[in-house]
Every structure is written in structure tokens, then in C-alpha cells.
Coordinates of C-alpha atoms and ligand atoms in Angstrom, one line a residue:
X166 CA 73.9 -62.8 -130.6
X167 CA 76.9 -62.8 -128.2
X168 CA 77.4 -60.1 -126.3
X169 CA 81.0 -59.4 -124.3
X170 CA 81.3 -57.8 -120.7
X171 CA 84.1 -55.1 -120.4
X172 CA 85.4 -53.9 -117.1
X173 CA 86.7 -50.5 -117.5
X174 CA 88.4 -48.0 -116.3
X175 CA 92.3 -49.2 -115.6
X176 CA 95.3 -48.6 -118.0
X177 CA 96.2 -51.1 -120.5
X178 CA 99.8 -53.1 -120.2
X179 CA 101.0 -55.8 -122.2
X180 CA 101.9 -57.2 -125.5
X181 CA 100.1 -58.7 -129.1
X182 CA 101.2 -59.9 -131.9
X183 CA 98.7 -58.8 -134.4
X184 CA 96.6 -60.7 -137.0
X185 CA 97.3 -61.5 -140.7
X186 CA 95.1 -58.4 -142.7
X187 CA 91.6 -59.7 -143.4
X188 CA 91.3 -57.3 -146.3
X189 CA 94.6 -58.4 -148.3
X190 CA 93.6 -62.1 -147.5
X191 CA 89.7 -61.8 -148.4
X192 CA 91.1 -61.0 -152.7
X193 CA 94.0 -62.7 -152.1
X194 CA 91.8 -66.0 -151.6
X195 CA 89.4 -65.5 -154.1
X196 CA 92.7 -65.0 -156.4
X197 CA 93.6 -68.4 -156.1
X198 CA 90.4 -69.4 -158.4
X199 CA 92.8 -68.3 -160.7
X200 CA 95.5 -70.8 -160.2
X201 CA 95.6 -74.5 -161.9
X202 CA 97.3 -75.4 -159.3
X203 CA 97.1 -75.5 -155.0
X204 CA 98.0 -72.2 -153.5
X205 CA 99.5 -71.6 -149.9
X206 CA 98.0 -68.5 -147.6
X207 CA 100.1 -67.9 -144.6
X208 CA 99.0 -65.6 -141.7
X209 CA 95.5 -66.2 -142.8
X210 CA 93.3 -64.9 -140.2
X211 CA 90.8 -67.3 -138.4
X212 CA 87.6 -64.6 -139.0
X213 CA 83.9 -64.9 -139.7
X214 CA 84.4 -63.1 -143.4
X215 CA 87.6 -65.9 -143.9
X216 CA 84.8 -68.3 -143.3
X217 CA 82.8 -66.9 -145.6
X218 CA 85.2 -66.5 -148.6
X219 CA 85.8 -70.6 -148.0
X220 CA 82.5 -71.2 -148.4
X221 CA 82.4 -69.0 -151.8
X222 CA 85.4 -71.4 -153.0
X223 CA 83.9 -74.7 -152.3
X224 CA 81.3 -73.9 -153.5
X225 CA 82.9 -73.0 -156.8
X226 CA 84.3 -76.5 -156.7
X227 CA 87.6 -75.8 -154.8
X228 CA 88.7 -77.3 -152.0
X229 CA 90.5 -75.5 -149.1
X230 CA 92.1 -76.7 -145.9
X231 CA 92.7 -74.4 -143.2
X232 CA 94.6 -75.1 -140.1
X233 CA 94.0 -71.2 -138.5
X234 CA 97.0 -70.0 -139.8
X235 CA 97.4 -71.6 -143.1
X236 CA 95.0 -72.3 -146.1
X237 CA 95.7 -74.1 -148.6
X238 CA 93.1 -73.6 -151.3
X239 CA 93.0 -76.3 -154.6
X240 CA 91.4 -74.8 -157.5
X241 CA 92.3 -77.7 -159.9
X242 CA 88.7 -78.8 -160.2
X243 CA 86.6 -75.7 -160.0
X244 CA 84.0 -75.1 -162.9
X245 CA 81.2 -73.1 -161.1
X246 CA 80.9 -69.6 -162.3
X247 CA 77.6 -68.8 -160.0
X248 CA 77.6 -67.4 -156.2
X249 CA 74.4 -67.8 -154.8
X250 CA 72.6 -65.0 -153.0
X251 CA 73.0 -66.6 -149.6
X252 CA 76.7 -66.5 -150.1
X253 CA 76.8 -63.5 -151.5
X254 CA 75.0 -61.3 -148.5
X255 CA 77.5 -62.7 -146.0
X256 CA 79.9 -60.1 -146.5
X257 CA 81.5 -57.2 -149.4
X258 CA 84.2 -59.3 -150.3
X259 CA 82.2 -61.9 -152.0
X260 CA 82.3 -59.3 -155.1
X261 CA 85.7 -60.0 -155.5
X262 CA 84.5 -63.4 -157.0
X263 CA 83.5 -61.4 -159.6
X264 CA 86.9 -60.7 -161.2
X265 CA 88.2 -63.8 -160.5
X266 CA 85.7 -65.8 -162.3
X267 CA 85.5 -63.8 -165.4
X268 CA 89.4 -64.5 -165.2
X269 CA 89.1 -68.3 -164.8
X270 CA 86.0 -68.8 -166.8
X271 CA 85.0 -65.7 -169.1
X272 CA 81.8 -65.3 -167.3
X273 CA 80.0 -65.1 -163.9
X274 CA 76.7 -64.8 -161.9
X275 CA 76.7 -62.7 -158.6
X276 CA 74.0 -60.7 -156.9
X277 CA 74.7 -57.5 -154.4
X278 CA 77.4 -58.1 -152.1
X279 CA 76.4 -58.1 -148.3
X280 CA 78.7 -56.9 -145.7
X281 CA 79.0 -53.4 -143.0
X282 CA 75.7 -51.7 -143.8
X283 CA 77.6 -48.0 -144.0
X284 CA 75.8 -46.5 -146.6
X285 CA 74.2 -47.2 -150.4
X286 CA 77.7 -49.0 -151.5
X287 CA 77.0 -49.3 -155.1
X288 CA 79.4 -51.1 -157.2
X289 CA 78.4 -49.1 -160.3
X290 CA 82.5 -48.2 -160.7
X291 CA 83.4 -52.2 -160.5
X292 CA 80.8 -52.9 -163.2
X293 CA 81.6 -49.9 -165.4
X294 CA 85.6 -50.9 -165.3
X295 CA 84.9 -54.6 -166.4
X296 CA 82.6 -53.3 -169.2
X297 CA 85.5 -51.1 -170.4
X298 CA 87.4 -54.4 -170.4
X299 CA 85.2 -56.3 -172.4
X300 CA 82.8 -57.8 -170.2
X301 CA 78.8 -57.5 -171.3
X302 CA 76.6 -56.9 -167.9
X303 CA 72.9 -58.3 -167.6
X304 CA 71.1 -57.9 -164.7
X305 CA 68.1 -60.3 -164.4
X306 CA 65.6 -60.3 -161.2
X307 CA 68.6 -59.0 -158.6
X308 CA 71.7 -61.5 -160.8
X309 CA 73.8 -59.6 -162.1
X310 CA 75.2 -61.7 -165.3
X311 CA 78.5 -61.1 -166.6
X312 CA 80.1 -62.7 -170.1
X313 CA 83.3 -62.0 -171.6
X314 CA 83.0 -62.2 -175.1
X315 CA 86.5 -60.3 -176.2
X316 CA 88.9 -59.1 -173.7
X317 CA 90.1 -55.5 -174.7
X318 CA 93.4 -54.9 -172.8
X319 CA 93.6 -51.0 -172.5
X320 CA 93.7 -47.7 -170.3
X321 CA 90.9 -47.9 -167.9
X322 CA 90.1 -44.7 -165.5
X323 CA 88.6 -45.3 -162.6
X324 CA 86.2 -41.6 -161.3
X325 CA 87.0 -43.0 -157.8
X326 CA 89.7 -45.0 -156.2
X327 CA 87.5 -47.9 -155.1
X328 CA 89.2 -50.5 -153.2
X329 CA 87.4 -53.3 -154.5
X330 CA 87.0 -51.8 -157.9
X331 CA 90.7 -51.9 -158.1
X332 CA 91.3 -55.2 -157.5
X333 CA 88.5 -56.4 -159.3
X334 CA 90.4 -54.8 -162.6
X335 CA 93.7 -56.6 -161.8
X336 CA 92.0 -60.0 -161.0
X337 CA 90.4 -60.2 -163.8
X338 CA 93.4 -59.0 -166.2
X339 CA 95.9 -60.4 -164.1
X340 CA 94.4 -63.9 -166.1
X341 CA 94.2 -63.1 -169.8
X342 CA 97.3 -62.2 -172.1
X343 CA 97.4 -58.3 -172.8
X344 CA 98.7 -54.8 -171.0
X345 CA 96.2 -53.1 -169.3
X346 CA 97.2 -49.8 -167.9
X347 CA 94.5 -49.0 -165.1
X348 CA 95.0 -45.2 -163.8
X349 CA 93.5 -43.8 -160.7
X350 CA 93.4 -46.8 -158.7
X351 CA 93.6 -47.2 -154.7
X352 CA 96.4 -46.8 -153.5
X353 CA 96.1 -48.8 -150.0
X354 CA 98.6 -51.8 -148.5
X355 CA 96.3 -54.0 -149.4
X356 CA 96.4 -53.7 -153.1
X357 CA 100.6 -53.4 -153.6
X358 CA 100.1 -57.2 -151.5
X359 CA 97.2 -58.3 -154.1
X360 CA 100.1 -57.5 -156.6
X361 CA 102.8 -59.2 -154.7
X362 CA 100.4 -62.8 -154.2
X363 CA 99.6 -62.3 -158.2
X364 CA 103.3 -61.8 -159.0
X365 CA 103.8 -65.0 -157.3
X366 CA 101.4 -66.8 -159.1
X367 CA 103.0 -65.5 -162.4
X368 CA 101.3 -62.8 -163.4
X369 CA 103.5 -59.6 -164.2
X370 CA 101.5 -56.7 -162.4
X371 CA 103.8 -53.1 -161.8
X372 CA 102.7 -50.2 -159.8
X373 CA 100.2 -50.7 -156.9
X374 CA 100.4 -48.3 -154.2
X375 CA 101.4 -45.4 -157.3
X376 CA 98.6 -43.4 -159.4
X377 CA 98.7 -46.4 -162.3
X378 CA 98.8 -49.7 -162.0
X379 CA 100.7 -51.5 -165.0
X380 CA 98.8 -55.3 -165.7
X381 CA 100.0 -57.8 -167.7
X382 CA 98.3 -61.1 -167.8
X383 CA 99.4 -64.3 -168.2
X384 CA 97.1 -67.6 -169.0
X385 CA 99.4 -70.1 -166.6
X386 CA 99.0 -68.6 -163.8
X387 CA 100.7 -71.0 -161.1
X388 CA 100.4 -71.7 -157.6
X389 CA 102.6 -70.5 -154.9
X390 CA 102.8 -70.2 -151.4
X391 CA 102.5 -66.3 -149.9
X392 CA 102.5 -64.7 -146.6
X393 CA 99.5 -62.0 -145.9
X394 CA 100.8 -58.6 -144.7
X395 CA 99.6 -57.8 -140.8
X396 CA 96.2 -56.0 -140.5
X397 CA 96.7 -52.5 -140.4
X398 CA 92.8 -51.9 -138.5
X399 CA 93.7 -54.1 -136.4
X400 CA 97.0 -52.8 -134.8
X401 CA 95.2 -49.5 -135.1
X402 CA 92.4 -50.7 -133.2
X403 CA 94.8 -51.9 -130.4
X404 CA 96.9 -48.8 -130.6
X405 CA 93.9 -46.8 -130.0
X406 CA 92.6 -48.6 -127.3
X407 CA 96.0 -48.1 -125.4
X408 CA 95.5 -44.4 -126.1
X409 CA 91.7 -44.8 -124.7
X410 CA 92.7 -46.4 -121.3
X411 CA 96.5 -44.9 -121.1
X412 CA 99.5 -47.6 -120.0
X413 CA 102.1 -48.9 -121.9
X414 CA 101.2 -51.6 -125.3
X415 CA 103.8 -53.1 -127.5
X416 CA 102.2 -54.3 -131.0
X417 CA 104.2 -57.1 -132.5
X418 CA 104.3 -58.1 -136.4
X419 CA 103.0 -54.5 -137.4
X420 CA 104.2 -52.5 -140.6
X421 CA 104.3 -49.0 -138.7
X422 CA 105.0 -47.7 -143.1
X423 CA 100.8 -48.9 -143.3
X424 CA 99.6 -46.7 -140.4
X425 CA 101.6 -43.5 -141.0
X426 CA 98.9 -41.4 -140.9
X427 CA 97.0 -42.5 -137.6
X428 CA 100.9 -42.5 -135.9
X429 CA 101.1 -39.0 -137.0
X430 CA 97.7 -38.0 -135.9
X431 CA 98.4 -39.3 -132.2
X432 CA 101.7 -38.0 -132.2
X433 CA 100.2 -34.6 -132.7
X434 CA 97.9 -35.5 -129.8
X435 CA 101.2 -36.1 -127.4
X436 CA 100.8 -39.3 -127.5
X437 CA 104.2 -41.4 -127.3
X438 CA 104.5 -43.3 -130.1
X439 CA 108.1 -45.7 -130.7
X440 CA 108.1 -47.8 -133.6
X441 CA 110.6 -50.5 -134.3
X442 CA 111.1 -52.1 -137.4
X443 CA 107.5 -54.6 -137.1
X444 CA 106.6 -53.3 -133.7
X445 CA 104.8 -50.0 -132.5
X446 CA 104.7 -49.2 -128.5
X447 CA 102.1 -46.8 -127.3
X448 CA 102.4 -45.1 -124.0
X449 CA 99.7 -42.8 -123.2
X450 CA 98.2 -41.0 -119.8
X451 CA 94.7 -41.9 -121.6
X452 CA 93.5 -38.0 -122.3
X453 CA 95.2 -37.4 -125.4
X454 CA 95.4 -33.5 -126.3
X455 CA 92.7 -32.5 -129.1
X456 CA 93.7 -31.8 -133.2
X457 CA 91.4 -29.3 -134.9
X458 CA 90.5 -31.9 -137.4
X459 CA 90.3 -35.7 -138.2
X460 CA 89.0 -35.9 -142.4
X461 CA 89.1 -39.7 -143.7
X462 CA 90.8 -40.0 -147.6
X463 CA 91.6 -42.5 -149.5
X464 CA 94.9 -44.1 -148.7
X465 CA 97.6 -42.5 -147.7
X466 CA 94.9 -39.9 -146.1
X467 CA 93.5 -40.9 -143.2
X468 CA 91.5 -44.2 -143.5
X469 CA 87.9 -44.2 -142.5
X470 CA 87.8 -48.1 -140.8
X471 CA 90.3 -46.2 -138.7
X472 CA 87.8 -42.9 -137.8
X473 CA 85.7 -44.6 -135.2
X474 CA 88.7 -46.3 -133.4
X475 CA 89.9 -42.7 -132.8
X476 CA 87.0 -41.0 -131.9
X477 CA 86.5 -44.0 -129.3
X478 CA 90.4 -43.0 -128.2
X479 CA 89.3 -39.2 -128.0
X480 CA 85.6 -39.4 -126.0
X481 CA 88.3 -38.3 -123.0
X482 CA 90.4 -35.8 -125.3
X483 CA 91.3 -32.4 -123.8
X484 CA 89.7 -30.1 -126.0
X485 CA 87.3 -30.6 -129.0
X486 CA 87.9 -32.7 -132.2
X487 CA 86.0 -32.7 -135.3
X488 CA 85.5 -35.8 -137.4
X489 CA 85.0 -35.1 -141.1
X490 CA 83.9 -38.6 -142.9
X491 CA 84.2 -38.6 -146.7
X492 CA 84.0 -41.8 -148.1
X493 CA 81.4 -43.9 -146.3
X494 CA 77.9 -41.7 -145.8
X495 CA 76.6 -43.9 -142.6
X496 CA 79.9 -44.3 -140.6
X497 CA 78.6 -42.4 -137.4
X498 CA 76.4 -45.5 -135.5
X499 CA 79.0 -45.8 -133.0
X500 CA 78.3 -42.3 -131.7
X501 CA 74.9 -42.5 -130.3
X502 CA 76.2 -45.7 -128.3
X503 CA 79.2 -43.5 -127.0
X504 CA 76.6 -40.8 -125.7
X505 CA 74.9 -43.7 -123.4
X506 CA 78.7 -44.3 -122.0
X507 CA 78.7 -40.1 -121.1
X508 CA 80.4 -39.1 -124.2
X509 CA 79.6 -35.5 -125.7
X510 CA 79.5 -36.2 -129.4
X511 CA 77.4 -33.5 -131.9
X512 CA 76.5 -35.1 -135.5
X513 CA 76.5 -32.3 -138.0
X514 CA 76.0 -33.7 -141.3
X515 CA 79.2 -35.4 -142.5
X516 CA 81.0 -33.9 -138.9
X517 CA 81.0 -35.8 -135.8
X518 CA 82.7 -32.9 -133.1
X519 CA 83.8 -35.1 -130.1
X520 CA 84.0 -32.7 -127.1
X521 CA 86.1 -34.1 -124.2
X522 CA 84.6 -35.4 -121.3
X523 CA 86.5 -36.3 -118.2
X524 CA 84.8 -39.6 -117.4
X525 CA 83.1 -42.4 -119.1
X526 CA 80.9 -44.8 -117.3
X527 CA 79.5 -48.2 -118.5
X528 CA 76.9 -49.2 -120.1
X529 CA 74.4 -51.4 -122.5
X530 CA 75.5 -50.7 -126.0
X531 CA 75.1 -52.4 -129.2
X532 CA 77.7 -53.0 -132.3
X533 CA 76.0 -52.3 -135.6
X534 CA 79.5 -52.4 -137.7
X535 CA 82.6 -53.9 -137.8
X536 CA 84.7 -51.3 -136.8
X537 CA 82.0 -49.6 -134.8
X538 CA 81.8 -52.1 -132.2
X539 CA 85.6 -52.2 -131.8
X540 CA 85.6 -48.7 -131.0
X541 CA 82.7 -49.6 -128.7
X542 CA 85.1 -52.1 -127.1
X543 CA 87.7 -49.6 -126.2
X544 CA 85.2 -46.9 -125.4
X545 CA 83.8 -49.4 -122.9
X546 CA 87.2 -50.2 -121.8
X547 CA 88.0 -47.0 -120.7
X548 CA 84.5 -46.5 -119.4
X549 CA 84.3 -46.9 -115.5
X550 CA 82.1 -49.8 -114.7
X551 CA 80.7 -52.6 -116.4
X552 CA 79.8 -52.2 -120.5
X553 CA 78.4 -54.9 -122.1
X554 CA 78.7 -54.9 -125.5
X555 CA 76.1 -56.7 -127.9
X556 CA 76.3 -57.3 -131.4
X557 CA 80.2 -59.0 -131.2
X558 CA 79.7 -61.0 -134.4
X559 CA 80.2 -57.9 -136.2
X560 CA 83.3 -57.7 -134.5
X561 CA 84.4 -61.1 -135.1
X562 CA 83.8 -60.7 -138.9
X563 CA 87.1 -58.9 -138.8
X564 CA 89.0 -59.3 -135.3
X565 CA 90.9 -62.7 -134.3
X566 CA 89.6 -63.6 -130.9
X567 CA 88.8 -60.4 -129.6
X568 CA 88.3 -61.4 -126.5
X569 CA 91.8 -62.9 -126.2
X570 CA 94.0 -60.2 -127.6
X571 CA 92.1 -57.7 -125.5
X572 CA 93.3 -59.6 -122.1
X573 CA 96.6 -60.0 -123.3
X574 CA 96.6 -56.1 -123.5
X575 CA 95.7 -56.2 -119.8
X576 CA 92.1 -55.8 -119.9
X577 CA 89.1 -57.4 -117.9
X578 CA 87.3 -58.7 -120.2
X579 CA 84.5 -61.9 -119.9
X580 CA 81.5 -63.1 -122.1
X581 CA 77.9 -62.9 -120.6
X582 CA 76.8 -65.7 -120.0
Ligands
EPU689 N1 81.8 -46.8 -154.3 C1 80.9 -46.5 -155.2 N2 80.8 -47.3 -156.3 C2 81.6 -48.5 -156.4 C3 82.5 -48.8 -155.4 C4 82.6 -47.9 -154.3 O1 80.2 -45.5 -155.2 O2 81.4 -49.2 -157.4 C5 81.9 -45.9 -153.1 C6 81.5 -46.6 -151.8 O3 80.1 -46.6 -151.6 C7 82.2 -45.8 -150.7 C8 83.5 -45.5 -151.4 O4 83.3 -45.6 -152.8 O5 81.5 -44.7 -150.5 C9 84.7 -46.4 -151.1 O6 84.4 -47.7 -151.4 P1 85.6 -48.8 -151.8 O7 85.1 -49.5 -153.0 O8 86.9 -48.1 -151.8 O9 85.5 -49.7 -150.6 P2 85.3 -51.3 -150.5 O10 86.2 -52.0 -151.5 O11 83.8 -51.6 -150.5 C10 87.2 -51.6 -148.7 C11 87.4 -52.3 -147.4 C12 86.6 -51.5 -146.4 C13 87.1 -50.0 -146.3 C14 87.0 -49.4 -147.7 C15 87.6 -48.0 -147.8 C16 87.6 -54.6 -147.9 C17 87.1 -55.9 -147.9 N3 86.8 -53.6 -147.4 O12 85.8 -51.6 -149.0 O13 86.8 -52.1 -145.1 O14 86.4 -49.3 -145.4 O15 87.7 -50.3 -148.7 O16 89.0 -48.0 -147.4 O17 88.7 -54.4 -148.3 C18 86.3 -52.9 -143.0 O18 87.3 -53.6 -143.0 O19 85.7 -52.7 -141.9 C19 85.8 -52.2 -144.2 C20 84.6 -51.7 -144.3

């Protein structure tokens, strides 16, 4: 367990450049399986779940080289169609595998997928998608086994636009010959650039970011060499932080289009937000002015990895703000941490109403999630005193050196010893 000292209190000033996105890259990489050929990830983020998707590949009988910016991933020889359990736990992602090896092989073994613990996260819509597709589902003592005996390209609705249910569709008929018309889908950055890297490799997919993805297969899928888009969390998570603490941050290699909603939202707030073509500069006094209402959606609505960033940016908000979480039913363990920092934070059901509070001191707290314990990082950062923050492998699963890009923002920032 590592655990990171923050020394709060003082504005922010400096400049980032921010990371490649972990969620395009984690499909994107398990969409090289299937490739005959090498593939070439640029801006591939050096992150515990990147780590973990390797693993999943060589163990699959691929072999990757990584240099911390660029992977190159060989899938010429892979021929397992199994993820074992231990593989499996270490993060969500690893039920991507899923599509991608019914595309490569016609059939694959998975169990539950680990990852954030921020509620039941079922995958019953995944499962019920690739059934509609074709694919026959056993499960057997935890294994879920999957076989496809005849792919059936056709419309498939999805109740809910799952993220991963999404791309587990267009991985699996971005690989076999046939249209596939999938309506309802999500909508988010990171599935127009699963599209894009699939395009590359050959495949002709139309639609992503629109209400119906168009998917048409092809059996030679090539390889290719494609550049990630930036991560959107992470530039919010910076951006917020500058609102928490107040000074002046410049955020290079951003896409301002993939955060419209959260630049909107702290515009309304009075905060002073310029953005440039790939750069965003936030200048705040550090008490942003309260909105009536914060409600995650699925994309373009207001993302939830982004809702505990904020209410970290608004513990010292003039006025009251009420945070209405929709998709993920445990995405509040942030809050009782911000209450030992001084924070006044009220947990009603689904609502999370942050009133105010004029100061925030430091103090022991403890990251449970990924994106909890970055907004405990910039609650602690603009927290008087000392905070130590526990729990920062949750934080690295997703965040490039935290430690790092925080001092280059101009914080104080040291590990415990
Ligand atoms: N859901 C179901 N059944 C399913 C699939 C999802 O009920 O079969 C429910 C989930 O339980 C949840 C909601 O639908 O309540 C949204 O789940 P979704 O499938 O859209 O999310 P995901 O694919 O598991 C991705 C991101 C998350 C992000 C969500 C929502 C990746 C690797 N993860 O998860 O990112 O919060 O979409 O936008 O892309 C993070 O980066 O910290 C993170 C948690």
C-alpha cells in the first residue's frame, strides 16, 4: 500500500501535457487479438490496468513490447481462448477479451471481470448482445463459456448504453463478414476511437458517437499503427484540481470537444475557462460559485468518473450543490473521506448535497476507487495542512505518475516514506 503526502492549501500554477486515454487504449489493445498481423499503440499510457491488459495478451499467446509510450502488440501466434480468474479480477476491462476472442477464435472462457468496486456491475447486457449475435453462453462453477456456432449479423438493441457492452458488440462483429446494425449504443469518445483503430485495421465500422452504430466485418483484419485519443478524466481531473486550489493551469494535448459538459458546468460556476484548439487553461480564485444541480448521464450528459472530481472542486463552493448519480449505485466513498478534511457533504439516497465550507484542513484518508482517490488528491490539495492519502494504487490503475504531473501543476506533493 503506498500512500502519498499532500501539502495543501496554495494555488496551483503551471503546465501538463495530459496522458493517452486509458479507456480508448484498454479495447483498443485487446482489439489487436484480432489482427494477423503486429499492431502499433501510440500514446499508450504507462498505468497499472495497461499492465494488466498485457498480461491478458501474453497470456493469450501474443507478444507485446512496450517502451511507455508505444506498444507494439504481435498477435500472429495467439491460440488461447481462456483468461484465467486471476487475470480476470485485476480490472473491468479484462471483459473486453470477451469480444475479441469470439472474434479471433469463435469461442472463449472468462469469469467476472474485477475492477472499481462501484456497485453490482452485471454484464447481463454484454452477454444478452453476443447471444443475439449467435453466441451460446454456459456458465460452469463462476466460467462463463461462450461458443459461436453461427454468427447472425443483424439489429441488436442494447436496454442500456453500456460502454463495454458496446464495444464488446463491435469487437466481436468487427471480425466476421456481415452488417450488423447495433442501435442504442454509447455514445462516448472512447467508442468513435474503438471505430477509428478498427477502421485501421480494415474493418468498415460507421456511426460511433450517433444513436446506431453501422458494423461491417471483415475476416483480414490487418495491422496498423494508431494514436490513442488524450484521457478526457484525466484532464478533467487536473482541471478540477486547478478549480479546487485556484491559480492559473494550462492542459496540453486535451480535446476540449470530449469534456464539453464539465467546461460548461464550471463556466456556469464563474470559473474561467479558455480553450485552444488541444489545450484548456483554467484560472480560478478556488471558491467556485454553486449550480443547483450536478446529474451524471451517459455521454454527452455529464459523465460520472467525472462527479467526484467536481464535488472535490466544490467542498469550498459558495452556496450548496446537489450531486445526482445515475449510473453507478456506490459512487459516493469519497465523501465520508471529504467530511474528515471539514467538508459538509449530506448522502441522501442517490444525492450527495455538498454545502460550502470556507476551509479544508488535512487529514488521514483512504482511496477506495479510482476516481475517488483522485478527488481525494485535490480535496487534500486544497486542504490546509498535511493529507496523506492511502490507497494510491487505485489511483495509479488510471493516472500516469500522479505524483509527477501533480508537481508540475505546482503542488507539494512527496511519498511517505
Ligand atoms: N450495466 C449493467 N449491465 C451490463 C453492463 C453495465 O447493468 O451488462 C450497468 C453498470 O452496472 C452501470 C452502468 O450500466 O451501472 C454503466 O456501465 P457501463 O457498461 O457503461 O460501464 P463500463 O463499461 O463498466 C466504462 C468505464 C468506466 C465508466 C463507465 C461509465 C472503461 C474501462 N470503464 O465502464 O470508467 O465509469 O464506462 O461511463 O471504459 C473509470 O475509468 O474510472 C471507470 C470506472
Amino acid at each position: 500500500m503506498r500512500s502519498l503526502n499532500l501539502y495543501g492549501g496554495e494555488p496551483l500554477h503551471g503546465e501538463l501535457t495530459v496522458q493517452g486515454s486509458k479507456n480508448s487504449v484498454l479495447p483498443i489493445l485487446a482489439a489487436t487479438l484480432l489482427s494477423r498481423e503486429p499492431c502499433e499503440i501510440h500514446n499508450c499510457p504507462d498505468l497499472l490496468d495497461v499492465r494488466a491488459a498485457f498480461e491478458i495478451l501474453e497470456n493469450l499467446g501474443c507478444t507485446v513490447q512496450y517502451d511507455g509510450e508505444t506498444a507494439v502488440v504481435d498477435p500472429t501466434a495467439a491460440s488461447r481462448s481462456v483468461i484465467p480468474d486471476e487475470l480476470m479480477r485485476k480490472m473491468r476491462s479484462s471483459v473486453m477479451f470477451l469480444g475479441a476472442m469470439l472474434g479471433r477464435f469463435g469461442r472463449a472462457c472468462i469469469s467476472y471481470p474485477g475492477g472499481c468496486e462501484l456497485g453490482a456491475r452485471p454484464i447481463d447486457i454484454h452477454l444478452s448482445a453476443l447471444s443475439r449475435l449467435g453466441v451460446e453462453l454456459r456458465e460452469d462453477g463462476g466460467d462463463i463459456r461462450c461458443l459461436l456456432r453461427r454468427y447472425l449479423p443483424q439489429t441488436v438493441t442494447l436496454m442500456f448504453p453500456s460502454v463495454g457492452a458496446t464495444e464488446n458488440v463491435m469487437l466481436l462483429c468487427a471480425a466476421i463478414p456481415g452488417e450488423t446494425l447495433l442501435i442504442h449504443p454509447a455514445r462516448e469518445p472512447e467508442i468513435v476511437d474503438l471505430q477509428n483503430f478498427l477502421n485501421c485495421m480494415g474493418a468498415e465500422i460507421r456511426g460511433a458517437g450517433s444513436d446506431c452504430i453501422r458494423i461491417r466485418g471483415s475476416a483480414q483484419l490487418h495491422g496498423c499503427s494508431y494514436t490513442v485519443i488524450p484521457d478526457r478524466i484525466a484532464a478533467a481531473t487536473y482541471a478540477c484540481a486547478a478549480v479546487a486550489c485556484g491559480g492559473e493551469v494550462l492542459l496540453h494535448k486535451t480535446e476540449p470537444g470530449h469534456l464539453l459538459m464539465l467546461l460548461a458546468v464550471l463556466r456556469d460556476m464563474g470559473v474561467d475557462v479558455k480553450e485552444d484548439e488541444d489545450q484548456i487553461r483554467i484560472i480560478s480564485d478556488g471558491r467556485p460559485d454553486a449550480v443547483p444541480l450536478v446529474k451524471t448521464l451517459p455521454y454527452p450528459g455529464f459523465p460520472t468518473d467525472m462527479q467526484p472530481l467536481l464535488m472535490a472542486a466544490v467542498l469550498k463552493a459558495r452556496g450548496s450543490i446537489v450531486f445526482n448519480e445515475t449510473i453507478f449505485e456506490n459512487r459516493f466513498k469519497h465523501v465520508g473521506e471529504f467530511l474528515r478534511m471539514g467538508a459538509d457533504v449530506r448522502i441522501e439516497g442517490m444525492n450527495a448535497i455538498v454545502n460550502g465550507v470556507r476551509r479544508l484542513h488535512g487529514a488521514k484518508v483512504q482511496a477506495a476507487d479510482l476516481r475517488g482517490g483522485a478527488a481525494l488528491a485535490i480535496a487534500g490539495l486544497s486542504a490546509e495542512g498535511k493529507t496523506t492519502l492511502g490507497g494510491v494504487e487505485h489511483i495509479e490503475r488510471g493516472y500516469v505518475a500522479i505524483d509527477k504531473a501533480l508537481t508540475e501543476l505546482g503542488a507539494k506533493v512527496a511519498w511517505e516514506p
